[in-house]
């Protein structure tokens, strides 16, 4: 039971992290390699802030989300937009976007390593204190509860927004056919910026919550989360909210099982192995959209 | 000169090894395949050569040759597995391939030395040997950058469908690219393991992928010269940026970003287009667009269908 | 063109060809027979399946049903890259020149298929354009721009390079997908004349084109298609005055204007 709760918590963190990345990839076609660094950097900024002012948890989350949003918007406006402007064909620009994202990730990582000297940091200065509740046979901490509520709440919100809101519909239209969408009056640039802002905010939130949950994280934590997120996204199907939820949970469950049953050194192989197996046998993921054939 | 050479022997060797590593990413890129599998082959090659040298004390060329052949076969088999994948999906699968090799090395027990890796792979490989291999590789690749081979490679990358209708076996070309990429990556890995006499699983990580990719992107992805330029820059830049202290990695990242935005064809492409501009030809002219003459067409169609003569209306 | 005469009465035969995507029947039971030295044209409104048929003939899309024969030999289970060597060349609906090769090099790519023996020599030595390349460039009037880059060409010029590339392979059968789209009147005239000249030399051609007038002027035989099937067939005059064809074009046109 304990294992299951830990797995669901880990899955929820993957979900928070991967959700924005998946939606951005599935709609505006941007796979942001700096997502992991954005996530880590938000936690680091919050860490330095909390060292000066003892903030409560909700303020930390808001701060992390804000930093993530700003970083993500800057990445989009200063890097991806320039690349796309010089190379309007998204398929051909794909590789440059990956490289630009890697560059942004390196910059953020280098700044973080410079300040933290690669030493793990945590929020012990925050006013928030971890307590564990006992519900029958289940032990669950207040951090875990916040994570579960935040992850499922935000995923539900995203699913509802994409399905029902006018702007969400427009965003999905871009994902299906960018040209037609722009003919229908969808402002692609603004939609892209908005999507990246939301994705960044989610990453920032995930960064704060992960740090509370683990006690501390290091500058390099972002990279390993990035690979896990790929696995979760590909498993569930790119751009699908339910897909990310299911993908994150399956990944977290598999990793937790491997760690407890086998050994820690095999855990990272789970994500890579899943990526591989899914791409080979289920290339569109569990909930992936079928490729639209255009002639 | 001799003093400089001896003081920098490690960097000089690293330049050539990085050159081969960069080529293992560049070869598939040139045919439009976004694959990092060459970095995995680097690991395969390093371990194969180290194991053969430590256990059987074979000469360097045997160890390297065996590593190259083994990784080439793995590369070919890998290409069969990922045959259906394209673009970013393929890139992801190859990243997974690289990291799985690293995990396998960590968990390989006695054979791979576990997390500590292998030590004491002493061999007779010299710097001259490394340079000789690189020269041969560069010469062979240069042959693919001219004449009919270049035309075929351009066609496969830019337009696979067109290539098929021109009689080019696109699938075969891609499989070949994976095989050659495996051989090149393994060659770099094997020689690195033998020169350093050690190999460890930490070497085969995401950062090696990033290094290999950035060398190619910044140097230029179309020619072996681009890979060489990238290898020189990224082997020597860190020691030159040492004056900037701990900020060198930030400068590094900024260079990558600027290259992604402003130099899609790399430094080599930049130099080439400048040269062409000097010779008075620009390749950046607006691409040919079909003129909008729907209306004219329509009128002609109506005329033809309604049986009027061409001069009837005009 | 140096074409060897064969016993088969038709260069291309397509029988009962069908291409279905899921539930969509892009081509459904269409066929034609193209004898040597003739120009056949396929007429049909947008979405009638004519481009899909061309893709099926060149094996770029799989057949759901039907047979394809080149010079009397079945080829509908062969991969697309085998067709070039059998003498089939095509142009595409959009300009598909390789941007990093010059006009000459783009045309040379077409001829490479016929040069398997000299290959090693041309890897090492100088890469002189073959006779077929020179001839293709001359016939399409590209001599002045042979060293230009594709991006420097006008749209009509770029289309001519496509035709030159196909001709450089010295095909037995040439498929042209809207070869004159985007050309001005005199350029269309030139292409039409070139096609007729090639026909007189024995080259079989199949053309898909929007410009009905050009089709009537150029083709020996027209086939009209709609909804993936045959609507009418015969001499150009017969086909354009056929009621079903008039309906397919004019009916649709007028509706879209209303």
mmCIF file of N, CA, C and O in Angstrom, chain B residues 164-199:
data_model
loop_
_atom_site.group_PDB
_atom_site.id
_atom_site.type_symbol
_atom_site.label_atom_id
_atom_site.label_comp_id
_atom_site.label_asym_id
_atom_site.label_seq_id
_atom_site.Cartn_x
_atom_site.Cartn_y
_atom_site.Cartn_z
ATOM 1 N N UNK B 164 12.787 7.800 -54.305
ATOM 2 C CA UNK B 164 12.294 6.491 -54.728
ATOM 3 C C UNK B 164 11.921 6.506 -56.194
ATOM 4 O O UNK B 164 12.216 5.579 -56.930
ATOM 5 N N UNK B 165 11.272 7.601 -56.630
ATOM 6 C CA UNK B 165 10.873 7.630 -58.030
ATOM 7 C C UNK B 165 12.082 7.843 -58.937
ATOM 8 O O UNK B 165 11.978 7.666 -60.143
ATOM 9 N N UNK B 166 13.225 8.231 -58.377
ATOM 10 C CA UNK B 166 14.456 8.335 -59.165
ATOM 11 C C UNK B 166 15.258 7.046 -59.096
ATOM 12 O O UNK B 166 16.408 7.001 -59.531
ATOM 13 N N UNK B 167 14.687 6.026 -58.480
ATOM 14 C CA UNK B 167 15.349 4.733 -58.443
ATOM 15 C C UNK B 167 16.356 4.554 -57.320
ATOM 16 O O UNK B 167 17.182 3.653 -57.353
ATOM 17 N N UNK B 168 16.296 5.434 -56.297
ATOM 18 C CA UNK B 168 17.241 5.307 -55.188
ATOM 19 C C UNK B 168 16.589 4.498 -54.073
ATOM 20 O O UNK B 168 15.457 4.786 -53.681
ATOM 21 N N UNK B 169 17.290 3.507 -53.575
ATOM 22 C CA UNK B 169 16.757 2.677 -52.499
ATOM 23 C C UNK B 169 16.891 3.391 -51.166
ATOM 24 O O UNK B 169 17.891 3.259 -50.466
ATOM 25 N N UNK B 170 15.874 4.173 -50.814
ATOM 26 C CA UNK B 170 15.943 5.017 -49.618
ATOM 27 C C UNK B 170 16.183 4.173 -48.362
ATOM 28 O O UNK B 170 17.002 4.519 -47.514
ATOM 29 N N UNK B 171 15.479 3.063 -48.269
ATOM 30 C CA UNK B 171 15.594 2.215 -47.079
ATOM 31 C C UNK B 171 17.022 1.698 -46.933
ATOM 32 O O UNK B 171 17.611 1.731 -45.847
ATOM 33 N N UNK B 172 17.596 1.258 -48.040
ATOM 34 C CA UNK B 172 18.967 0.757 -48.010
ATOM 35 C C UNK B 172 19.937 1.847 -47.581
ATOM 36 O O UNK B 172 20.835 1.612 -46.775
ATOM 37 N N UNK B 173 19.746 3.049 -48.123
ATOM 38 C CA UNK B 173 20.641 4.155 -47.779
ATOM 39 C C UNK B 173 20.569 4.436 -46.284
ATOM 40 O O UNK B 173 21.581 4.643 -45.622
ATOM 41 N N UNK B 174 19.348 4.410 -45.728
ATOM 42 C CA UNK B 174 19.195 4.671 -44.295
ATOM 43 C C UNK B 174 19.859 3.584 -43.458
ATOM 44 O O UNK B 174 20.525 3.875 -42.462
ATOM 45 N N UNK B 175 19.675 2.327 -43.856
ATOM 46 C CA UNK B 175 20.312 1.235 -43.112
ATOM 47 C C UNK B 175 21.820 1.379 -43.146
ATOM 48 O O UNK B 175 22.512 1.176 -42.148
ATOM 49 N N UNK B 176 22.318 1.771 -44.313
ATOM 50 C CA UNK B 176 23.749 1.973 -44.460
ATOM 51 C C UNK B 176 24.231 3.081 -43.525
ATOM 52 O O UNK B 176 25.285 2.961 -42.888
ATOM 53 N N UNK B 177 23.434 4.149 -43.431
ATOM 54 C CA UNK B 177 23.818 5.269 -42.559
ATOM 55 C C UNK B 177 23.918 4.807 -41.104
ATOM 56 O O UNK B 177 24.857 5.170 -40.397
ATOM 57 N N UNK B 178 22.971 3.987 -40.654
ATOM 58 C CA UNK B 178 23.026 3.470 -39.285
ATOM 59 C C UNK B 178 24.262 2.590 -39.090
ATOM 60 O O UNK B 178 24.912 2.641 -38.049
ATOM 61 N N UNK B 179 24.572 1.781 -40.096
ATOM 62 C CA UNK B 179 25.719 0.890 -39.987
ATOM 63 C C UNK B 179 27.015 1.692 -39.900
ATOM 64 O O UNK B 179 27.860 1.441 -39.026
ATOM 65 N N UNK B 180 27.156 2.660 -40.805
ATOM 66 C CA UNK B 180 28.373 3.476 -40.814
ATOM 67 C C UNK B 180 28.471 4.281 -39.520
ATOM 68 O O UNK B 180 29.548 4.395 -38.911
ATOM 69 N N UNK B 181 27.328 4.810 -39.069
ATOM 70 C CA UNK B 181 27.303 5.570 -37.820
ATOM 71 C C UNK B 181 27.787 4.700 -36.661
ATOM 72 O O UNK B 181 28.595 5.140 -35.838
ATOM 73 N N UNK B 182 27.322 3.448 -36.620
ATOM 74 C CA UNK B 182 27.761 2.528 -35.575
ATOM 75 C C UNK B 182 29.263 2.303 -35.634
ATOM 76 O O UNK B 182 29.961 2.357 -34.610
ATOM 77 N N UNK B 183 29.781 2.099 -36.843
ATOM 78 C CA UNK B 183 31.211 1.849 -37.005
ATOM 79 C C UNK B 183 32.032 3.062 -36.552
ATOM 80 O O UNK B 183 33.020 2.925 -35.824
ATOM 81 N N UNK B 184 31.594 4.265 -36.952
ATOM 82 C CA UNK B 184 32.351 5.475 -36.598
ATOM 83 C C UNK B 184 32.324 5.729 -35.091
ATOM 84 O O UNK B 184 33.363 6.023 -34.486
ATOM 85 N N UNK B 185 31.131 5.593 -34.507
ATOM 86 C CA UNK B 185 31.008 5.812 -33.068
ATOM 87 C C UNK B 185 31.889 4.822 -32.300
ATOM 88 O O UNK B 185 32.621 5.193 -31.378
ATOM 89 N N UNK B 186 31.839 3.547 -32.712
ATOM 90 C CA UNK B 186 32.616 2.516 -32.028
ATOM 91 C C UNK B 186 34.106 2.782 -32.174
ATOM 92 O O UNK B 186 34.885 2.578 -31.240
ATOM 93 N N UNK B 187 34.490 3.245 -33.341
ATOM 94 C CA UNK B 187 35.902 3.540 -33.589
ATOM 95 C C UNK B 187 36.373 4.616 -32.608
ATOM 96 O O UNK B 187 37.430 4.475 -31.972
ATOM 97 N N UNK B 188 35.584 5.672 -32.453
ATOM 98 C CA UNK B 188 35.935 6.736 -31.505
ATOM 99 C C UNK B 188 35.996 6.191 -30.087
ATOM 100 O O UNK B 188 36.966 6.438 -29.353
ATOM 101 N N UNK B 189 34.976 5.428 -29.699
ATOM 102 C CA UNK B 189 34.917 4.907 -28.340
ATOM 103 C C UNK B 189 36.072 3.956 -28.048
ATOM 104 O O UNK B 189 36.715 4.038 -26.992
ATOM 105 N N UNK B 190 36.346 3.067 -29.007
ATOM 106 C CA UNK B 190 37.402 2.077 -28.803
ATOM 107 C C UNK B 190 38.749 2.769 -28.645
ATOM 108 O O UNK B 190 39.522 2.457 -27.727
ATOM 109 N N UNK B 191 39.027 3.733 -29.518
ATOM 110 C CA UNK B 191 40.331 4.395 -29.455
ATOM 111 C C UNK B 191 40.450 5.219 -28.183
ATOM 112 O O UNK B 191 41.518 5.291 -27.569
ATOM 113 N N UNK B 192 39.331 5.825 -27.764
ATOM 114 C CA UNK B 192 39.363 6.603 -26.520
ATOM 115 C C UNK B 192 39.660 5.686 -25.320
ATOM 116 O O UNK B 192 40.492 6.006 -24.473
ATOM 117 N N UNK B 193 38.991 4.524 -25.294
ATOM 118 C CA UNK B 193 39.199 3.607 -24.176
ATOM 119 C C UNK B 193 40.652 3.138 -24.130
ATOM 120 O O UNK B 193 41.250 3.037 -23.058
ATOM 121 N N UNK B 194 41.235 2.872 -25.302
ATOM 122 C CA UNK B 194 42.595 2.356 -25.326
ATOM 123 C C UNK B 194 43.615 3.450 -25.000
ATOM 124 O O UNK B 194 44.620 3.191 -24.336
ATOM 125 N N UNK B 195 43.357 4.680 -25.447
ATOM 126 C CA UNK B 195 44.297 5.764 -25.137
ATOM 127 C C UNK B 195 44.244 6.125 -23.656
ATOM 128 O O UNK B 195 45.264 6.356 -23.025
ATOM 129 N N UNK B 196 43.015 6.167 -23.102
ATOM 130 C CA UNK B 196 42.865 6.526 -21.689
ATOM 131 C C UNK B 196 43.075 5.314 -20.776
ATOM 132 O O UNK B 196 43.142 5.469 -19.579
ATOM 133 N N UNK B 197 43.063 4.123 -21.355
ATOM 134 C CA UNK B 197 43.165 2.807 -20.696
ATOM 135 C C UNK B 197 41.985 2.492 -19.763
ATOM 136 O O UNK B 197 41.983 1.474 -19.093
ATOM 137 N N UNK B 198 40.966 3.356 -19.738
ATOM 138 C CA UNK B 198 39.797 3.056 -18.901
ATOM 139 C C UNK B 198 38.510 3.362 -19.660
ATOM 140 O O UNK B 198 38.512 4.070 -20.670
ATOM 141 N N UNK B 199 37.426 2.817 -19.144
ATOM 142 C CA UNK B 199 36.094 3.191 -19.632
ATOM 143 C C UNK B 199 35.129 3.016 -18.467
ATOM 144 O O UNK B 199 35.269 2.088 -17.673
#
